[in-house]
Coordinates of C-alpha atoms in Angstrom, one line a residue:
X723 CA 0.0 0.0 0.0
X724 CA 1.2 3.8 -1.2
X725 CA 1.5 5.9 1.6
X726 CA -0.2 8.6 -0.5
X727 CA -3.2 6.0 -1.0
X728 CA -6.8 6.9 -0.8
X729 CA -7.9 5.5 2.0
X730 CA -11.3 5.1 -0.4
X731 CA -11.0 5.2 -4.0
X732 CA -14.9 4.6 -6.0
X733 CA -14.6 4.8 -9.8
X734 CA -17.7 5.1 -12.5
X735 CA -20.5 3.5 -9.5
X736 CA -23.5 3.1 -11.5
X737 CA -26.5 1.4 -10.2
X738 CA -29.7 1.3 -12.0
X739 CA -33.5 0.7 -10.3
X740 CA -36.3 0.0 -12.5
X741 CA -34.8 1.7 -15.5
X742 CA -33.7 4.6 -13.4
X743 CA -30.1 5.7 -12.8
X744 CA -30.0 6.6 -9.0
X745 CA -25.8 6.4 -9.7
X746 CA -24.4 7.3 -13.1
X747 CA -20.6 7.3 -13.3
X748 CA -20.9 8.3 -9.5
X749 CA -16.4 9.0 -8.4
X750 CA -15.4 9.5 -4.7
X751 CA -11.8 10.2 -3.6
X752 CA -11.5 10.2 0.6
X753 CA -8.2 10.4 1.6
X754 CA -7.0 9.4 5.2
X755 CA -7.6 11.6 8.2
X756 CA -9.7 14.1 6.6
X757 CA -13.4 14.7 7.3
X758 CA -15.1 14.5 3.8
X759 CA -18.5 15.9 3.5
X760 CA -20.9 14.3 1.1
X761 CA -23.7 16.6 0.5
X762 CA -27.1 16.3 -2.2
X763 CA -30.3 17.1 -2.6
X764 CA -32.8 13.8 -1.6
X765 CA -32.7 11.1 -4.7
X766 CA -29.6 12.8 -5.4
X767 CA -28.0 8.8 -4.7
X768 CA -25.7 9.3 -1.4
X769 CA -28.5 6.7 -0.1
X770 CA -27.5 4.5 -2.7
X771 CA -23.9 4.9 -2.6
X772 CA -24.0 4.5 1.4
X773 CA -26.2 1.3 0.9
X774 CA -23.5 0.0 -2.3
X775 CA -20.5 0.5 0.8
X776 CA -22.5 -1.5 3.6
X777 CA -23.5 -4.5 0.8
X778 CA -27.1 -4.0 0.7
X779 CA -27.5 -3.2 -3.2
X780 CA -25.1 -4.7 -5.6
X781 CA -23.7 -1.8 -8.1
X782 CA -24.0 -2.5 -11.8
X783 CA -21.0 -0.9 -12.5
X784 CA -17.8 0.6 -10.7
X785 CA -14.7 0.1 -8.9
X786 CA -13.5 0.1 -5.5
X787 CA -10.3 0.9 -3.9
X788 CA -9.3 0.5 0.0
X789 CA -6.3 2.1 1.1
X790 CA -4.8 1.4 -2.3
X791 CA -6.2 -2.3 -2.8
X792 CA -9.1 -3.0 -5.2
X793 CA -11.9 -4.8 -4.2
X794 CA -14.2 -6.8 -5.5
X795 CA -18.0 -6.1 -6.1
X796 CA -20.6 -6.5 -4.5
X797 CA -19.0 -6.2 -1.0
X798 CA -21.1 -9.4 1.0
X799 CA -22.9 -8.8 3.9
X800 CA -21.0 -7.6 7.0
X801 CA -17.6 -7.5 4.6
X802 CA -17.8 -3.7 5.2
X803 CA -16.6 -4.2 8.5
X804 CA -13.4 -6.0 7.7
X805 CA -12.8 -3.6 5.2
X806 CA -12.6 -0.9 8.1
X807 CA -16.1 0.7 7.6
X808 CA -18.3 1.6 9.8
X809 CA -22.0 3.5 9.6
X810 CA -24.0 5.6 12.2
X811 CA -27.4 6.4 11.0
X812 CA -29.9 9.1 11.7
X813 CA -32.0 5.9 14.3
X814 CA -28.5 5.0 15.8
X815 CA -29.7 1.5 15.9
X816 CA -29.8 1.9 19.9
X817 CA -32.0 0.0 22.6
X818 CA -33.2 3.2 24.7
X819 CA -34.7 0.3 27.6
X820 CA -31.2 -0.6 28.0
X821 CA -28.1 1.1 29.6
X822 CA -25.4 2.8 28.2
X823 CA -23.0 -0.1 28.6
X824 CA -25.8 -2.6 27.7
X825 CA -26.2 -1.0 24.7
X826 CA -22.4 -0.3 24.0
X827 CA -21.5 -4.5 24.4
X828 CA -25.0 -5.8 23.3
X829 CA -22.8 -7.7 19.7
X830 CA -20.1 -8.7 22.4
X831 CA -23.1 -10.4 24.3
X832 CA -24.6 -11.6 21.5
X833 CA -21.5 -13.2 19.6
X834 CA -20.3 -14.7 23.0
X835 CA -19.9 -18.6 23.8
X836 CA -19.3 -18.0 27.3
X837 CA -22.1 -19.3 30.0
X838 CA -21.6 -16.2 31.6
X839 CA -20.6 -12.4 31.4
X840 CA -19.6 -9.7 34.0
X841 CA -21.5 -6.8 33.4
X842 CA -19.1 -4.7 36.1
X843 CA -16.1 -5.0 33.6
X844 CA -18.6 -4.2 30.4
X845 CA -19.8 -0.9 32.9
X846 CA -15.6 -0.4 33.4
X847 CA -14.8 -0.9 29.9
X848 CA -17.7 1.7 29.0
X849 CA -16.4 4.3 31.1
X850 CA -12.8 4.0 30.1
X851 CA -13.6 4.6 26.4
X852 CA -15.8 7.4 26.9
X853 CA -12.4 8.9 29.3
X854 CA -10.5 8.0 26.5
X855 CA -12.5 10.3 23.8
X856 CA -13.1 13.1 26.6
X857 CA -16.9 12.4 26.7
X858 CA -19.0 12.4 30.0
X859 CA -21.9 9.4 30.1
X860 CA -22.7 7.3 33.1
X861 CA -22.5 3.8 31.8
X862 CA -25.1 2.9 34.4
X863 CA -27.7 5.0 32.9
X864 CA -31.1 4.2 30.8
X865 CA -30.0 5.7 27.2
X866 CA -33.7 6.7 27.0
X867 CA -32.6 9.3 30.0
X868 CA -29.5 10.6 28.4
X869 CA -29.2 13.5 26.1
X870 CA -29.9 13.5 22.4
X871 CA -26.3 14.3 21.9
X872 CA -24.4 12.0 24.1
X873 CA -26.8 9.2 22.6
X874 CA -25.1 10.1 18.9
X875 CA -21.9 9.9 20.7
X876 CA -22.9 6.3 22.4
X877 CA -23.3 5.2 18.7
X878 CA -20.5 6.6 17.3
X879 CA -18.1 5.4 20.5
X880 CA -19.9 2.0 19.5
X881 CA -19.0 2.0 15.9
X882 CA -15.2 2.7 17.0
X883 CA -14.9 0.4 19.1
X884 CA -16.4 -2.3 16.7
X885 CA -13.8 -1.3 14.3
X886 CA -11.0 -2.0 16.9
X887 CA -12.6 -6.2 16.9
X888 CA -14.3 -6.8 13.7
X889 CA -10.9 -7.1 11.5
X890 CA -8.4 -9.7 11.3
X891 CA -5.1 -8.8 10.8
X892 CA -1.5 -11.1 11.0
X893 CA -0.2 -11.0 14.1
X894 CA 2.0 -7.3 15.0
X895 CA 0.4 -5.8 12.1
X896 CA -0.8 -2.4 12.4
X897 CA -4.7 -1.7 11.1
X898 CA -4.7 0.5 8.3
X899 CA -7.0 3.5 8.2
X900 CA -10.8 2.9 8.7
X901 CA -13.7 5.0 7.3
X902 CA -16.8 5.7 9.8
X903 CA -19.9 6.6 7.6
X904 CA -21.9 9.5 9.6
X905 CA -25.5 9.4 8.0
X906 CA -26.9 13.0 9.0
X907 CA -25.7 12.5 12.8
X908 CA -27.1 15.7 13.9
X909 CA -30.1 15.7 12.6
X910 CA -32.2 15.4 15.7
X911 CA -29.3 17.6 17.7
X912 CA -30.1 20.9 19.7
X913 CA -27.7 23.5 17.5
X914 CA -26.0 23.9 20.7
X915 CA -24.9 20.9 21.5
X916 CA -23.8 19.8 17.9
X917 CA -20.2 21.1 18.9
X918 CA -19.8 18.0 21.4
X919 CA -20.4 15.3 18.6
X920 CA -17.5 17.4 16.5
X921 CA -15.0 17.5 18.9
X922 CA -15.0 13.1 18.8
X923 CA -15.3 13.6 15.1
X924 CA -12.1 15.3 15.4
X925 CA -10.4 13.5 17.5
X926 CA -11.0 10.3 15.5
X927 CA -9.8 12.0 12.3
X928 CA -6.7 12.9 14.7
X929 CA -5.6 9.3 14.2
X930 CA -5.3 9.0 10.6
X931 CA -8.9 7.5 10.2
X932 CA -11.7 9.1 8.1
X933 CA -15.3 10.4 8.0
X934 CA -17.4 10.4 5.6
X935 CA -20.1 13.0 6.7
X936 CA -23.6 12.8 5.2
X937 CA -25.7 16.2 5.8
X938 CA -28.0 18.6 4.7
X939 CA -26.7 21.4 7.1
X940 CA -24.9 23.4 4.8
X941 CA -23.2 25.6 7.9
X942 CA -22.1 22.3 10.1
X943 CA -20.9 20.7 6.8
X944 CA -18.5 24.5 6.5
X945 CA -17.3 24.2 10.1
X946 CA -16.5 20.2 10.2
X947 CA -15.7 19.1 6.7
X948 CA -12.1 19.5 4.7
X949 CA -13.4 18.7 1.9
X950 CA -17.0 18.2 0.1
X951 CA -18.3 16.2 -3.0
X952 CA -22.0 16.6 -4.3
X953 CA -23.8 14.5 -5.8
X954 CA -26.7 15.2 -8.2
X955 CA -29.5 13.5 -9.9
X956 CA -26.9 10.8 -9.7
X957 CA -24.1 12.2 -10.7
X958 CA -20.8 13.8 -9.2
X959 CA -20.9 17.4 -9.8
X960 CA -17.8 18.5 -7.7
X961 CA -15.7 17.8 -4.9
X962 CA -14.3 20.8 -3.5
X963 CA -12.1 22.2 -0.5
X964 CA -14.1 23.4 2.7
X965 CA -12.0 26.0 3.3
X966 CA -11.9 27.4 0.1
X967 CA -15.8 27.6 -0.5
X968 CA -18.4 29.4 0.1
X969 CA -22.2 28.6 1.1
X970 CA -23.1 30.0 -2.1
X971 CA -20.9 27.7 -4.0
X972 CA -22.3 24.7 -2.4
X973 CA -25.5 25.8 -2.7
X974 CA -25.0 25.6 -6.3
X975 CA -23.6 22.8 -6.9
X976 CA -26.3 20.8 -5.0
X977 CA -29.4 22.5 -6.7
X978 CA -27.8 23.6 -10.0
X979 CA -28.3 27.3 -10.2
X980 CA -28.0 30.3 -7.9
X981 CA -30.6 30.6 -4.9
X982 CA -31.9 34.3 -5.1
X983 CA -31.5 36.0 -1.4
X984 CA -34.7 36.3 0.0
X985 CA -36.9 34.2 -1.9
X986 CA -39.1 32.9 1.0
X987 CA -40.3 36.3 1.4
X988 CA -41.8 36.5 -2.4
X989 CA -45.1 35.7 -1.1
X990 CA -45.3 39.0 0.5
X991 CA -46.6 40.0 4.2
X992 CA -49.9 39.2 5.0
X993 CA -49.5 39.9 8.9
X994 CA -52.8 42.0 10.1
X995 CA -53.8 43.7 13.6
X996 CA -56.5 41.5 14.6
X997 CA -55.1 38.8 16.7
X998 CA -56.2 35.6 16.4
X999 CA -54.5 33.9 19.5
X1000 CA -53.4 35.4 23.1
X1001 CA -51.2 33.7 25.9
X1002 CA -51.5 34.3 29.3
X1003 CA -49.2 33.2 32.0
X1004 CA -48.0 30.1 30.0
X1005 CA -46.1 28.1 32.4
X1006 CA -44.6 24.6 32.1
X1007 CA -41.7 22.8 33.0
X1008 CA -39.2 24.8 31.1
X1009 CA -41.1 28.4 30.9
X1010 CA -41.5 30.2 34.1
X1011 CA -43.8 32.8 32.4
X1012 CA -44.8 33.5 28.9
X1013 CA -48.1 36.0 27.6
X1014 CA -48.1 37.3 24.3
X1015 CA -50.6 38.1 21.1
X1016 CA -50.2 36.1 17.6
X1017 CA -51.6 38.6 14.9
X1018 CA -53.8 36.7 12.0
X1019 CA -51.7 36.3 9.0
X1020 CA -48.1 36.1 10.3
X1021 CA -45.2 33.8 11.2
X1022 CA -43.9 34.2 14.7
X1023 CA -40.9 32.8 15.8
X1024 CA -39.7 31.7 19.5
X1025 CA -35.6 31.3 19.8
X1026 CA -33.6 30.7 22.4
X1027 CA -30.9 28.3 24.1
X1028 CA -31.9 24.7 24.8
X1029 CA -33.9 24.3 28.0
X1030 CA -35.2 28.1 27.7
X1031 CA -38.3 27.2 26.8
X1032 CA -39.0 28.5 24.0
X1033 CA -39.3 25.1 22.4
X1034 CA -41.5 23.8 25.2
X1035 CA -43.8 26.5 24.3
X1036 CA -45.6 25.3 20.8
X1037 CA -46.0 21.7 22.5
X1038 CA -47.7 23.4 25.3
X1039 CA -50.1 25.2 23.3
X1040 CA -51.1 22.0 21.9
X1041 CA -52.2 20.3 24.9
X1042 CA -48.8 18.4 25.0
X1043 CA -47.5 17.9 28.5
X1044 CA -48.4 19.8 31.5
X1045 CA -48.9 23.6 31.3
X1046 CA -50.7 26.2 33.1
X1047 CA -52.2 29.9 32.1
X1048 CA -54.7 31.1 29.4
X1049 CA -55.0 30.2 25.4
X1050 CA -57.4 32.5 24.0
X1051 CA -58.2 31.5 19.8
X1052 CA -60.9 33.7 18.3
X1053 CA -63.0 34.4 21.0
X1054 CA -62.4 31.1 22.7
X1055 CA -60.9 30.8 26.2
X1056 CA -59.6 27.4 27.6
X1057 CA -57.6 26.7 30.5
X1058 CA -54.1 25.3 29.6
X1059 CA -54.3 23.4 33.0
X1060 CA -56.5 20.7 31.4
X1061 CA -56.5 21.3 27.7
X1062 CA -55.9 18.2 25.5
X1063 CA -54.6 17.7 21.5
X1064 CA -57.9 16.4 20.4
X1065 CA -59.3 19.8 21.9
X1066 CA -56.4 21.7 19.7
X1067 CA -57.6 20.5 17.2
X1068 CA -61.4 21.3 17.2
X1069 CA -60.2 24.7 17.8
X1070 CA -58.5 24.8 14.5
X1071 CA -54.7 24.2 15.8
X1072 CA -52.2 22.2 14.2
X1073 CA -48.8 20.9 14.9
X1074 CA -46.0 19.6 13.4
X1075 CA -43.3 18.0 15.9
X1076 CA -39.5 18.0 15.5
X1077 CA -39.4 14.2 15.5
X1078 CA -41.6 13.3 12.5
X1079 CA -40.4 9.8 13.2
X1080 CA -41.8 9.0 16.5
X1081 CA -44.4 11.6 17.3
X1082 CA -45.8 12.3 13.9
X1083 CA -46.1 9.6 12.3
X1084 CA -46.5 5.4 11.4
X1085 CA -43.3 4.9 9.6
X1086 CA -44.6 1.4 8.4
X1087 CA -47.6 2.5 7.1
X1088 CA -48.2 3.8 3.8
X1089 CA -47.9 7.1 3.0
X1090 CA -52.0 7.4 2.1
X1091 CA -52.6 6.4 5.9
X1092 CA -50.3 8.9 7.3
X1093 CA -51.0 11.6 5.5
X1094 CA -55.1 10.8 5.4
X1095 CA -55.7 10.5 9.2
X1096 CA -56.8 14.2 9.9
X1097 CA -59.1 13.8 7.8
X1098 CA -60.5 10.2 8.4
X1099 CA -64.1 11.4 9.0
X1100 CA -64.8 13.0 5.9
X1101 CA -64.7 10.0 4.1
X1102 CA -67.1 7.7 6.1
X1103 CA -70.2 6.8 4.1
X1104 CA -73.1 4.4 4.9
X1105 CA -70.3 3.5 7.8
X1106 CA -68.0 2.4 5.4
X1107 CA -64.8 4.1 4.6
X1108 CA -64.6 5.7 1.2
X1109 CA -60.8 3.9 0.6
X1110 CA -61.0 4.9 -3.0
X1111 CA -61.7 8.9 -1.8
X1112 CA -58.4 8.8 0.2
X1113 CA -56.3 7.2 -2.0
X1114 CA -57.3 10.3 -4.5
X1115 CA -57.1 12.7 -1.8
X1116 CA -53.8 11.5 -0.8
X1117 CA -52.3 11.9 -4.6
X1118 CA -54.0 15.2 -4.4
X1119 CA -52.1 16.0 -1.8
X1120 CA -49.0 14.7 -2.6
X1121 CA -49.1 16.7 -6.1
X1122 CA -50.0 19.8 -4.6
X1123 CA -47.1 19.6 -2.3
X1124 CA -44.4 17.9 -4.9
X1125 CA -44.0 14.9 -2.3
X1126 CA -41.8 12.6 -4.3
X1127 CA -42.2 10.0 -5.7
X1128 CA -45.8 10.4 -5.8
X1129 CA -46.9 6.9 -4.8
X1130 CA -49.8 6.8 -1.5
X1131 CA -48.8 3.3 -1.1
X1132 CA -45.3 3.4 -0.6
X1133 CA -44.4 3.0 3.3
X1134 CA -43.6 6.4 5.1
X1135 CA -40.9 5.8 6.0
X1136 CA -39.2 4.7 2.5
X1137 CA -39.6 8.5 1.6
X1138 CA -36.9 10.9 2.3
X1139 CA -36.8 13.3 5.3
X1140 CA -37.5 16.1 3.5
X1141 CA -40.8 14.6 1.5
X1142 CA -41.8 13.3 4.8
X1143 CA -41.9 16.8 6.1
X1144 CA -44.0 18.1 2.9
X1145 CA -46.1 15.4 3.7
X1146 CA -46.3 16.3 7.5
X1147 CA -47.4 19.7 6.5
X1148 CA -49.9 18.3 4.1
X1149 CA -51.6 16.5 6.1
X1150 CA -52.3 19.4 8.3
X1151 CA -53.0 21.8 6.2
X1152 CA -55.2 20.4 4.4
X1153 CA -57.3 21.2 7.4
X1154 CA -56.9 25.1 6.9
X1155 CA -55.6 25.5 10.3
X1156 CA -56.1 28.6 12.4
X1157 CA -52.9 28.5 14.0
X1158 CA -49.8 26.0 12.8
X1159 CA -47.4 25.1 15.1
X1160 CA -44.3 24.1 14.0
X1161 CA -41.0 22.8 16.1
X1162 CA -37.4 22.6 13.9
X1163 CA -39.7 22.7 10.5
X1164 CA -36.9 22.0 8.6
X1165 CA -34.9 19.5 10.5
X1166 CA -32.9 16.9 8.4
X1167 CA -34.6 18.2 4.8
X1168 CA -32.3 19.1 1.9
X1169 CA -31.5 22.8 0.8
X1170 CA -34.0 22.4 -2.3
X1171 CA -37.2 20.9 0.0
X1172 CA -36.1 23.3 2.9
X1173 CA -37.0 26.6 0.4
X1174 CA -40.2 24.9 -0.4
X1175 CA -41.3 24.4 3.3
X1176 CA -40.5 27.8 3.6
X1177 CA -43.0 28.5 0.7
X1178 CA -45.7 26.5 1.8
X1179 CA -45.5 28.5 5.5
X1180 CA -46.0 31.8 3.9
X1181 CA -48.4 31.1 0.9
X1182 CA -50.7 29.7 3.7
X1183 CA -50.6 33.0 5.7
X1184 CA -53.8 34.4 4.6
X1185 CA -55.6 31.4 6.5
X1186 CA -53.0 30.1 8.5
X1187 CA -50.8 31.7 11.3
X1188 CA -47.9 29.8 12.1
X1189 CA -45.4 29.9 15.6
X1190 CA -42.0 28.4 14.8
X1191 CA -39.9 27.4 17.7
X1192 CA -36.6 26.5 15.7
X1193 CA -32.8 26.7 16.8
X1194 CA -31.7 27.9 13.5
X1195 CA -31.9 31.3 13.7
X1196 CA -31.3 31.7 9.8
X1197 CA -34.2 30.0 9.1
X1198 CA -36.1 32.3 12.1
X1199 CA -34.7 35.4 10.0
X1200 CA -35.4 34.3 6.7
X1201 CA -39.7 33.3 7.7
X1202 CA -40.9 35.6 10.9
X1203 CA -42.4 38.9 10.9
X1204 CA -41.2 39.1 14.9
X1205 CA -39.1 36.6 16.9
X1206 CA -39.7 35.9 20.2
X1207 CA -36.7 35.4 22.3
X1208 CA -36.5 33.2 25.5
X1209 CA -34.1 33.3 28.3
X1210 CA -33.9 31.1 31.4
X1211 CA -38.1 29.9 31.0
X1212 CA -38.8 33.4 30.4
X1213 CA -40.3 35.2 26.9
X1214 CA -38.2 38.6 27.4
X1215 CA -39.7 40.5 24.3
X1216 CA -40.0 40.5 20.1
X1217 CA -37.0 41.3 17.8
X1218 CA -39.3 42.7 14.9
X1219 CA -38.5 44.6 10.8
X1220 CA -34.6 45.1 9.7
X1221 CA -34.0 43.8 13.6
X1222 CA -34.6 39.9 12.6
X1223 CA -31.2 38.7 11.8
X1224 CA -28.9 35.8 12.6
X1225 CA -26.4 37.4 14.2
X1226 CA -29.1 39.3 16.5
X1227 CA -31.8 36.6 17.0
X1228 CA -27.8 34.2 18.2
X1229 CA -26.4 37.0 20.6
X1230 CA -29.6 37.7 22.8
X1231 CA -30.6 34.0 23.1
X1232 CA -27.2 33.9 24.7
X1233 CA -27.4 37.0 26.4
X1234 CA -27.8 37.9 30.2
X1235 CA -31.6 38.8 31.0
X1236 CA -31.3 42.3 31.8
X1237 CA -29.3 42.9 28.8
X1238 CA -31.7 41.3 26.5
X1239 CA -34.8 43.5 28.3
X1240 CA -32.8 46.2 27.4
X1241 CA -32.1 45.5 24.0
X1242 CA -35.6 44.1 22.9
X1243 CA -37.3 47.1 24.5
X1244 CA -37.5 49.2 21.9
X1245 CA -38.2 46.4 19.3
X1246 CA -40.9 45.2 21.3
X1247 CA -42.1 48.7 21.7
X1248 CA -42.4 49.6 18.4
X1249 CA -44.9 47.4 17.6
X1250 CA -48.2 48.6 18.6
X1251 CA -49.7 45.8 20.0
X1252 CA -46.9 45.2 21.9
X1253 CA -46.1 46.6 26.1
X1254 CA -43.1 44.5 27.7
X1255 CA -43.4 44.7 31.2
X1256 CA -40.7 44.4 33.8
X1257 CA -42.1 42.0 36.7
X1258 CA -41.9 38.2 35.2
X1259 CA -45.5 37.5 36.0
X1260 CA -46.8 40.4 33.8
X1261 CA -47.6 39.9 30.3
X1262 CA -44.5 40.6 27.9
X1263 CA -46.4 41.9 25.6

């Protein structure tokens, strides 16, 4: 092997479905200790190619290299891993019932002869690796009670580790580079804690191993990356250096022309001064007091640092969890104390959850069930169910919102992320909600399906207001009229006009609370509707 040797080398990977090229001529070059970004629009075929590495599809054409040695294809099943690859994807494949250390030595358990097995030194073993990559997770605890983040870790620590085992080598030879496969890792990640899973990523790259790093977030592909390849309609359209790019030149690589600044707000501003909802002394776990107005027609965002409450807030309003305090919708008063979903709903709200996976959907049932259940009753006749009238209503639906492919009977979960998102918002929408609630809207959706979300939210102003509690604070600049920002459980005031920008909406979600009352005093004030008051049970607006 060449010293200078790719540690993966993929030449002309073609693989055909049905007549259809998802990989045409498809090159990859990743070179040892680098981080390597692989970035595409969905059906742009990084699915493919990740699924051609891990032997589930068998390419129709190509070559493959491994640190300098060609290798025959189709890889068989599990041959990835004595090649030295390894995948984490966006479901981490762990056992949240189980511990930490349960879950990091559940193949060791598995693959062992032994009538016994000391759980103690699997619990020591645990901790030592995680002291060994500088990360902090008790080994004794339920990974359903751990972080988000430090569960992306657990799977990545676990994919290391079974790197270290999997491959047989002659005795006093030294294991040549290995390639971990990071399928959108932070997808489900608070912004803020994204910086934790980064720091391991560099540290693995430290020792002359690879990543190949699968993501839609242009601005955590910039900071992590060295170097990016797109992929498009199949193709490779570029590989480029991280450093020496800009957002704008991925941007057009991935979508094939120039995004024009702005676009999302096209639609126009639809915001009026009747207000259509009012909050009163919102309290829940996370928000120690919260009262504002939501004016008929706009898009109001809620920002702040994880924990501050300003993503508890939409949930709350929805009859998710426990809250306290006033929801006023058209005339309507309810008492948050005891207010339920189904009771949302029959006032005309809507939401959309951050975690489409497990709390907005059936993942195993087709997409026509999915995106069809809000609107089940409509299509009862004679007490039958009119199965022919949802079947055209879901094809309806999945036209009007460019959900692709267009098949009702494909399993939800076959789709991408960001057509499961279109379809999310379909199938709430189609109800002409009052008020749309949405929680990371865009989470884990390409750059091409992301601008299209951001369409549907503002074409639908003129019947549907929308609160969106979101950590990116682009996309809170790019679709609000005001942004809301929390501190500590408190709603301190509106950032509204030439005030909404990233920079602004990042510094005072970070910001001490007196400072941030000071700044968003006059933004808050020169909106009309709008009287922040100093004492945190008084109404910020």
């Amino acid at each position: 092997m060449s010293e200078t040797a790719p540690l993966l080398k993929i030449t002309g990977l073609t693989k055909v479905f049905g007549g259809q090229r998802a990989l045409d001529g498809v090159d990859l070059v990743v070179n040892p200790g680098e981080v390597h970004g692989l970035l595409g629009e969905n059906g742009s075929g990084k699915s493919t190619l990740i699924k051609i590495l891990s032997g589930f599809h068998a390419p129709d054409e190509g070559r493959l290299e491994v640190n300098g040695n060609e290798v025959s294809l189709p890889l068989l099943p599990g041959q990835y891993r004595d090649l030295g690859f390894e995948f984490v994807h966006q479901d981490l494949g762990l056992l949240p019932s189980l511990t930490v250390a349960e879950n990091f030595v559940m193949g060791d358990v598995a693959a062992s002869r032994a009538m016994t097995f000391s759980w103690r030194e699997a619990r020591r073993r645990t901790a030592a690796i995680c002291e060994q990559y500088g990360v902090d997770i008790d080994p004794s605890a339920p990974v359903d009670e751990i972080r988000p983040v430090q569960r992306a870790v657990l799977a990545i620590l676990r994919a290391i580790e079974g790197l270290k085992t999997s491959r047989v080598l002659e005795e006093g030879a030294e294991a040549p580079p290995s390639l971990l496969v990071l399928d959108e890792p932070t997808v489900f990640l608070p912004k803020q804690e994204v910086g934790t899973l980064f720091s391991l990523i560099r540290n693995i790259v430290s020792t002359g191993s690879s990543v190949l790093f699968v993501s839609h977030d242009l601005d955590e592909v910039r900071q992590i990356t060295d170097t990016v390849s797109v992929l498009r309609d199949g193709h490779s359209v570029g590989t480029l250096t991280t450093a020496g790019s800009t957002k704008r030149d991925l941007v057009k690589l991935i979508v094939g022309h120039d995004l024009q600044p702005g676009q999302p707000h096209a639609v126009g501003r639809t915001r009026t001064d009747d207000i259509v909802l009012s909050v009163r002394g919102l309290r829940t776990t996370l928000v120690e007091e919260a009262s504002f107005d939501v004016h008929r027609g706009e898009v109001l965002g809620l920002a702040g640092l994880v924990g501050s409450g300003a993503e508890d807030a939409v949930y709350a309003l929805f009859g998710s969890g426990t809250a306290q305090g006033e929801l006023t919708i058209d005339g309507s008063t309810v008492d948050l104390s005891d207010f339920t979903e189904r009771e949302a709903v029959q006032l005309g709200m809507a939401l959309v959850p951050a975690d489409r996976k497990n709390d907005g959907s059936i993942a195993d049932l087709p997409m026509e069930d999915n995106i069809n259940v809000t609107v089940l009753g409509h299509y009862f006749t004679g007490g039958r169910l009119d199965h022919s009238g949802l079947r055209d209503n879901a094809r309806t639906l999945l036209e009007e919102f460019d959900v692709r492919p267009q098949s009702p009977t494909m399993d939800y979960g076959s789709f991408s992320g960001g057509n499961q998102q279109k379809a999310m918002m379909a199938k709430w929408l189609q109800l002409s909600p009052k008020i749309l609630l949405l929680h990371e809207p865009t989470q884990g959706v390409d750059i091409g399906a992301r601008e299209q979300i951001y369409r549907v939210i503002k074409s639908r102003t003129h019947t549907t207001t929308s609160i969106v509690a979101s950590s990116d604070y682009e996309e809170l600049a790019t679709l609000c009229d005001r942004v809301g920002i929390f501190v500590k459980g408190r709603l301190l005031g509106f950032l509204v006009g030439d005030e909404i920008t990233h920079a602004k909406i990042a510094e005072l979600s970070m910001g001490r609370t007196d400072d941030v009352l000071e700044a968003v005093g006059h933004d808050a004030a020169s909106d009309p509707s709008q009287t922040r008051q100093s004492s945190p049970s008084q109404g910020t607006e």
